Short mmCIF file of C-alpha atoms (C1' of nucleotides) in Angstrom, two decimals:
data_model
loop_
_atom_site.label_atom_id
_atom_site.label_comp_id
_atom_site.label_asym_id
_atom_site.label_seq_id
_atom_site.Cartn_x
_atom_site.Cartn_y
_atom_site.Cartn_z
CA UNK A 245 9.05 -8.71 14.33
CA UNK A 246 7.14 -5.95 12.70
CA UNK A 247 6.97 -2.84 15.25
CA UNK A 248 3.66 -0.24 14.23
CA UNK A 249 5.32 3.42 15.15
CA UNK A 250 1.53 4.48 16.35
CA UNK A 251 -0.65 1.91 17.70
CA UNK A 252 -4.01 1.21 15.95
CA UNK A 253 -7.18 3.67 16.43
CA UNK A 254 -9.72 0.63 17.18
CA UNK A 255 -12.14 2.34 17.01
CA UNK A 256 -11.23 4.05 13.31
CA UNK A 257 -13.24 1.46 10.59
CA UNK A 258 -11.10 2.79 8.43
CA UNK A 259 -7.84 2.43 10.25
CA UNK A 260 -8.63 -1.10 11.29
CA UNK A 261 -9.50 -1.99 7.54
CA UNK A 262 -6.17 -0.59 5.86
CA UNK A 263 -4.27 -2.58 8.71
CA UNK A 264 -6.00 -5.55 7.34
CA UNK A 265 -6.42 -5.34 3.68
CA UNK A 266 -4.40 -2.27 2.87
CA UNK A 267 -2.17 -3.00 0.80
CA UNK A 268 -2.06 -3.44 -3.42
CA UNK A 269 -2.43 -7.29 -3.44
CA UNK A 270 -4.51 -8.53 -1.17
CA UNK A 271 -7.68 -7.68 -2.69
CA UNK A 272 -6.48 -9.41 -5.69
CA UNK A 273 -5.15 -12.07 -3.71
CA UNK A 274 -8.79 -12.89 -1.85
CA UNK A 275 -10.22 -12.63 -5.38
CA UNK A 276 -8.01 -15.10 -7.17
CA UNK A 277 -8.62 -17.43 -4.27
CA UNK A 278 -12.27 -17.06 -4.42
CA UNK A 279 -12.31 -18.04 -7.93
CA UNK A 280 -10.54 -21.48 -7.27
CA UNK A 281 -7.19 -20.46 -7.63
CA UNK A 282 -5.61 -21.94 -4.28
CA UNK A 283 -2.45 -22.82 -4.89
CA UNK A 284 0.55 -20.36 -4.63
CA UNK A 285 1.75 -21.46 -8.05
CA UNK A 286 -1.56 -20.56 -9.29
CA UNK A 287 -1.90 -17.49 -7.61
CA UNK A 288 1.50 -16.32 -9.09
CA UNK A 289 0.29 -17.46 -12.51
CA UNK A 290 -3.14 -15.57 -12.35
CA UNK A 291 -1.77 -12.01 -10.16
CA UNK A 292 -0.44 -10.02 -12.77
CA UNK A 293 2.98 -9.24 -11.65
CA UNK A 294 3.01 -10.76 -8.11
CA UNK A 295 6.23 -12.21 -7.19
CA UNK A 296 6.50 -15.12 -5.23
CA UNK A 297 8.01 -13.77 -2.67
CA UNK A 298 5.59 -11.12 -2.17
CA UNK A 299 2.65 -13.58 -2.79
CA UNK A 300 3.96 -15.65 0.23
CA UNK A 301 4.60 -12.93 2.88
CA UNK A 302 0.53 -11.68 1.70
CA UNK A 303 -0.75 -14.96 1.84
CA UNK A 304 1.19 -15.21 5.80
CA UNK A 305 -0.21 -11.95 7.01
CA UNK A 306 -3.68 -12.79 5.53
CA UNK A 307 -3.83 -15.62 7.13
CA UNK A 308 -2.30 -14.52 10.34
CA UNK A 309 -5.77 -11.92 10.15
CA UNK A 310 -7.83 -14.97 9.98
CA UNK A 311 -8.84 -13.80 6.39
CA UNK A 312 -7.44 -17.21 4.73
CA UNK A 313 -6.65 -20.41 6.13
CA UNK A 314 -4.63 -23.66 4.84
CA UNK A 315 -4.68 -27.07 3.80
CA UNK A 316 -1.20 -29.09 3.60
CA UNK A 317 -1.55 -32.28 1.78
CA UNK A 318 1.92 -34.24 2.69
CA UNK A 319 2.28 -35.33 -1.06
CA UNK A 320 5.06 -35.27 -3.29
CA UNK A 321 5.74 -32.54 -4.52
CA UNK A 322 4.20 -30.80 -1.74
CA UNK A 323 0.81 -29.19 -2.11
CA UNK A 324 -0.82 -26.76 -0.34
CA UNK A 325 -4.44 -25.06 -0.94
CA UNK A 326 -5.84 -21.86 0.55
CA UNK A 327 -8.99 -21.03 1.18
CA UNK A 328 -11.23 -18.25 2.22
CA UNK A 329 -12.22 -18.31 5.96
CA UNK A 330 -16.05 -17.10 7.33
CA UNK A 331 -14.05 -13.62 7.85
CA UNK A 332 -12.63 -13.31 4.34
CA UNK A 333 -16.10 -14.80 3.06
CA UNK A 334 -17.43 -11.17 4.38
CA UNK A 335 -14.95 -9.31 2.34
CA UNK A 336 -16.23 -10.38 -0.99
CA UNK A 337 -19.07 -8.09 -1.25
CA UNK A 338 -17.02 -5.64 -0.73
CA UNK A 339 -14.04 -6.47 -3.43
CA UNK A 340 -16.83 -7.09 -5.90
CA UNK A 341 -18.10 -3.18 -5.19
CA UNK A 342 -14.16 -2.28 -5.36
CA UNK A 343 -13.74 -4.17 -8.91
CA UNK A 344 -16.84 -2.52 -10.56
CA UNK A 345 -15.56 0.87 -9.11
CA UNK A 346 -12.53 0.35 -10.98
CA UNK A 347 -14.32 -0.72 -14.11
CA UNK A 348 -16.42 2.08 -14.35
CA UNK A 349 -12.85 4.23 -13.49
CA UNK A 350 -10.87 2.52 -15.88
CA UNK A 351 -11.68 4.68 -19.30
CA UNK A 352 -10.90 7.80 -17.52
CA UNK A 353 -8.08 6.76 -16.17
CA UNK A 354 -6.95 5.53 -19.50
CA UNK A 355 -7.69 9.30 -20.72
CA UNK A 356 -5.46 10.48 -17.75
CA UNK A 357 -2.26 8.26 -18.06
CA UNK A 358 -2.14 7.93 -21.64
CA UNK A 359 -3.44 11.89 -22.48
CA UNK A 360 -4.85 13.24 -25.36
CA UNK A 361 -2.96 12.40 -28.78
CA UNK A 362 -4.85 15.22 -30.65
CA UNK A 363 -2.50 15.55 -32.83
CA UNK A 364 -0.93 12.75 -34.52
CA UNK A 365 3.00 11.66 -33.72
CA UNK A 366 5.09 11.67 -36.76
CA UNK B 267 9.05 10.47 -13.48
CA UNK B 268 7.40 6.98 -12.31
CA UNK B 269 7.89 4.16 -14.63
CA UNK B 270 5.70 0.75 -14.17
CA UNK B 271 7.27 -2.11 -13.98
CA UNK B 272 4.35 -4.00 -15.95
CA UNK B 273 1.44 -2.30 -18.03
CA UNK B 274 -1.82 -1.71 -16.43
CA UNK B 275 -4.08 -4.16 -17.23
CA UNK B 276 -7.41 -1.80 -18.11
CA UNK B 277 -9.99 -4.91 -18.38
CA UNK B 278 -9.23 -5.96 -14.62
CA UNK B 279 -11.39 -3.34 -12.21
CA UNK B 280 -9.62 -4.43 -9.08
CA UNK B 281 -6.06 -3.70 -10.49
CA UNK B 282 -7.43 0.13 -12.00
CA UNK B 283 -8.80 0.32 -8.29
CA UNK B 284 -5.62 -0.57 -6.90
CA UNK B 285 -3.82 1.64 -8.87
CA UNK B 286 -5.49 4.59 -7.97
CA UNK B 287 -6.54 3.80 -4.65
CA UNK B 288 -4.30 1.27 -3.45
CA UNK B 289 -2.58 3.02 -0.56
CA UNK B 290 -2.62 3.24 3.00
CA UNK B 291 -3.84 6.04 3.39
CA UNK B 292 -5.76 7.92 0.66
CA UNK B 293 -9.43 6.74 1.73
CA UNK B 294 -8.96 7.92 5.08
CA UNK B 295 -7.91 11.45 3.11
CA UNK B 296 -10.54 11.11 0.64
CA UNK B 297 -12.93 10.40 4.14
CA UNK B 298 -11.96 13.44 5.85
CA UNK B 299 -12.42 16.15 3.42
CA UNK B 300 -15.71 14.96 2.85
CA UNK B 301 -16.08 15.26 6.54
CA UNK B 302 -15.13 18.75 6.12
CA UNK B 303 -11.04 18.45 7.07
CA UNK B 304 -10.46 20.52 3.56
CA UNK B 305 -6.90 22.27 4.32
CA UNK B 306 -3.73 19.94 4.43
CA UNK B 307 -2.76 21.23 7.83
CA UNK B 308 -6.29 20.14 8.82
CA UNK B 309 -5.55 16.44 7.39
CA UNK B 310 -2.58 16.36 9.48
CA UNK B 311 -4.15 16.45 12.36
CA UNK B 312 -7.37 14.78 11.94
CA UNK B 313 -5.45 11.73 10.39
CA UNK B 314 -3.67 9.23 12.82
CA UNK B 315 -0.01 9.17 12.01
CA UNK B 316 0.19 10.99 8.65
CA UNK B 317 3.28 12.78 7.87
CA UNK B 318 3.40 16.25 5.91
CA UNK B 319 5.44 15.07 3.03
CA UNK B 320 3.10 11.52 2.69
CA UNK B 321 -0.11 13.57 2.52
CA UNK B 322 1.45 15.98 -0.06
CA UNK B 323 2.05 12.85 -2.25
CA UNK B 324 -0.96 11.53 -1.87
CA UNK B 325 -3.12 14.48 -2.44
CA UNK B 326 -1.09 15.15 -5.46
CA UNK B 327 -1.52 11.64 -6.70
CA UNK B 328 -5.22 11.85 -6.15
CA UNK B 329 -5.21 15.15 -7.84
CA UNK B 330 -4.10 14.39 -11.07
CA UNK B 331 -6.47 10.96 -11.21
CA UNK B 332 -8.97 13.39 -11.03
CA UNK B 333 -10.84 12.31 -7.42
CA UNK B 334 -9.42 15.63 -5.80
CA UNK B 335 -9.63 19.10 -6.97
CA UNK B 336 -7.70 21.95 -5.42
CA UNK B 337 -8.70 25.86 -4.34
CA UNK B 338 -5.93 28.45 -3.84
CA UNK B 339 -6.85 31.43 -1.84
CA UNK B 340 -3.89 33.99 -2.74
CA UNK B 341 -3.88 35.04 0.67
CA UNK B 342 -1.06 35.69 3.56
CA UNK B 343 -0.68 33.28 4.89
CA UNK B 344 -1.62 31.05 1.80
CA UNK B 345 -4.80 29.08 1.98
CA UNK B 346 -5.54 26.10 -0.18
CA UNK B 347 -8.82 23.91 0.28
CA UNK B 348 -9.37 20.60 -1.59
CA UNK B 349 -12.72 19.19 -2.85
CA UNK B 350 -14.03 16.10 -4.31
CA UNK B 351 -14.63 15.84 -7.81
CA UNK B 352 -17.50 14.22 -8.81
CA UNK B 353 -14.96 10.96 -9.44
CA UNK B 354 -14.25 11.10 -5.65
CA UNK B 355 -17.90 11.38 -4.79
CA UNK B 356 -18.08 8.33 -6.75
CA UNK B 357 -15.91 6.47 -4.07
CA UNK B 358 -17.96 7.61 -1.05
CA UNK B 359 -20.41 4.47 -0.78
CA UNK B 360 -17.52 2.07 -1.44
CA UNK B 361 -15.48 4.12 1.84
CA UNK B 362 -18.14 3.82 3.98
CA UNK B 363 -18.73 0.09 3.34
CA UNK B 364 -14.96 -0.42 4.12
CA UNK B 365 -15.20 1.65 7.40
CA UNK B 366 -18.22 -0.35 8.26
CA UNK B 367 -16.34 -3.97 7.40
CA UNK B 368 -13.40 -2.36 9.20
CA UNK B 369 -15.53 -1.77 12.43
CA UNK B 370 -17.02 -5.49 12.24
CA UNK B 371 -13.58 -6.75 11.81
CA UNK B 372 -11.62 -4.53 14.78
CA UNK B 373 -13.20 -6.98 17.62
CA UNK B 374 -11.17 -9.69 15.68
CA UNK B 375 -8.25 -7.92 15.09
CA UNK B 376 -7.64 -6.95 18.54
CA UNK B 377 -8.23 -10.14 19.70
CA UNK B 378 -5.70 -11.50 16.69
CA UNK B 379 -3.05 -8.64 17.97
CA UNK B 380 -3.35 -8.56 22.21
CA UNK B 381 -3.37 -12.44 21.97
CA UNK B 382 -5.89 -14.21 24.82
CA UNK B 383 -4.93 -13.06 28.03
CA UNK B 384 -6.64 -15.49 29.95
CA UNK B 385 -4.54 -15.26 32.96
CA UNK B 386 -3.85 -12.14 34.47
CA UNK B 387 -0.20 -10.83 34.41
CA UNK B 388 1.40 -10.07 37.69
"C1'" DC C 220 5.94 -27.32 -5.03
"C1'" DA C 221 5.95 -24.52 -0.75
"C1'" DG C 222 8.49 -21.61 1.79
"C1'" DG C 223 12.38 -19.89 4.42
"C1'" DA C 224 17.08 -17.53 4.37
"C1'" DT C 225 20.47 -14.49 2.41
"C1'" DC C 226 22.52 -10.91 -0.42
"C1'" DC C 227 22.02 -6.48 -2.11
"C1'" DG C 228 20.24 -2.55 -4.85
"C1'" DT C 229 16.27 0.55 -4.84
"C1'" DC C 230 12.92 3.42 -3.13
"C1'" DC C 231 10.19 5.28 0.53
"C1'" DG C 232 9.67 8.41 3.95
"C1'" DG C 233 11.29 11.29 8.19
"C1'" DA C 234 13.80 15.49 9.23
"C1'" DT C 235 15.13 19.80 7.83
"C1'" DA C 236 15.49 24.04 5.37
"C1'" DC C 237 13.84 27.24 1.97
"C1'" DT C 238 10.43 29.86 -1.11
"C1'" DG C 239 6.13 32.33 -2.31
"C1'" DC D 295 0.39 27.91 5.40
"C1'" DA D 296 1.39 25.24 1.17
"C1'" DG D 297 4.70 23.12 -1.47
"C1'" DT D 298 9.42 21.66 -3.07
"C1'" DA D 299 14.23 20.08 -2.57
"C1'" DT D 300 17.95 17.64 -0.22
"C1'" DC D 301 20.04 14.44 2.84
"C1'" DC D 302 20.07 9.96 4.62
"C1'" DG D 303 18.86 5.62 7.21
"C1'" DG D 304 15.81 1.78 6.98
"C1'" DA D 305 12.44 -1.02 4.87
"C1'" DC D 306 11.03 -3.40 0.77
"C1'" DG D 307 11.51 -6.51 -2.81
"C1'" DG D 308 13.98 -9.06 -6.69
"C1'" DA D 309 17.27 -12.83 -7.47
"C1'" DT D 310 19.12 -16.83 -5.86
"C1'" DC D 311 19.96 -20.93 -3.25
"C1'" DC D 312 18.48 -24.54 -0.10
"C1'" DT D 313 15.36 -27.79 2.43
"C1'" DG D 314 11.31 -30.92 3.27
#
DNA sequence: CAGGATCCGTCCGGATACTG
DNA sequence: CAGTATCCGGACGGATCCTG
């Protein structure tokens, strides 16, 4: 199993949130979900440039952290649905503030990665 | 230099967000120089588990999206403070509602991570 | 389809040493 | 002190195959 080299500040908001939700996908992940994409197939479809594999091992931890939990409907082929729990219900306000951050970021980071072509390439 | 794998997709705020502050650790940076931690030495210490050579990444990587700006005081020994740009400053209500979630969430979390010990170990 | 296991190359990050 | 370069072991993640 997964060893942390420090052990958590609990009483760090900050900390405890980056432990949780941290990473580049998750947000995403929670967001997808929320809009009725449940299935991993969908979510893999949707995530721009998710890989299943990673998908799964997000989808494990965030349900682990309570943040997501699961439906398996014994069908063939199998089919499973996720779905937001009461504690990943109380993220959304915040990944909604996080995704109209990044909108009002995105035209200056544009400007930034793609610099200024004042001069035109031959 | 850092190639992407797959081009950034500029209409979707959470993946700009993610891309620029998708990390581990860069909100807890961006939280304590506004607190006043403004010298990398200083971020060392004030932030729980943060190596040297990761902060040096990271405040160069939040230097050239333009959140950070950077002060060098030619003295001996050198001094260099960083600063928020008014980008960063942009980010500070969004920090402080994931501290806040994060501080909601750590009852859960430790309760997730030390189990139920409902009998007492000998 | 979901998801676990394996192989294997890549990259991240710690440790260290050096410069201005 | 700040910042960069190098070495190097370990973690991450893609590709693939297999099961229920």
């Amino acid at each position: 199993m997964y060893q942390r080299k420090i052990p958590i500040d609990y009483s760090c908001g900050l900390s405890i949130a980056m432990e949780v939700v941290g990473s580049k996908w998750k947000f995403c992940i929670l967001d997808e979900i929320s809009k009725g994409a449940t299935r991993p197939r969908d979510l893999v479809k949707e995530i721009n440039g998710i890989s299943k594999r990673v998908l799964q091992n997000q989808l494990k931890e965030l349900e682990m952290h309570d943040l997501l939990g699961k439906i398996v409907y014994s069908e063939v082929p199998l089919r499973v649905e996720y779905y937001l729990t009461p504690a990943g219900e109380t993220l959304m306000p915040l990944i909604a503030a996080v995704n109209k951050w990044g909108e009002g970021y995105a035209p200056r980071l544009k400007e930034i990665l793609e610099g200024e072509p004042t001069t035109v390439p031959v």
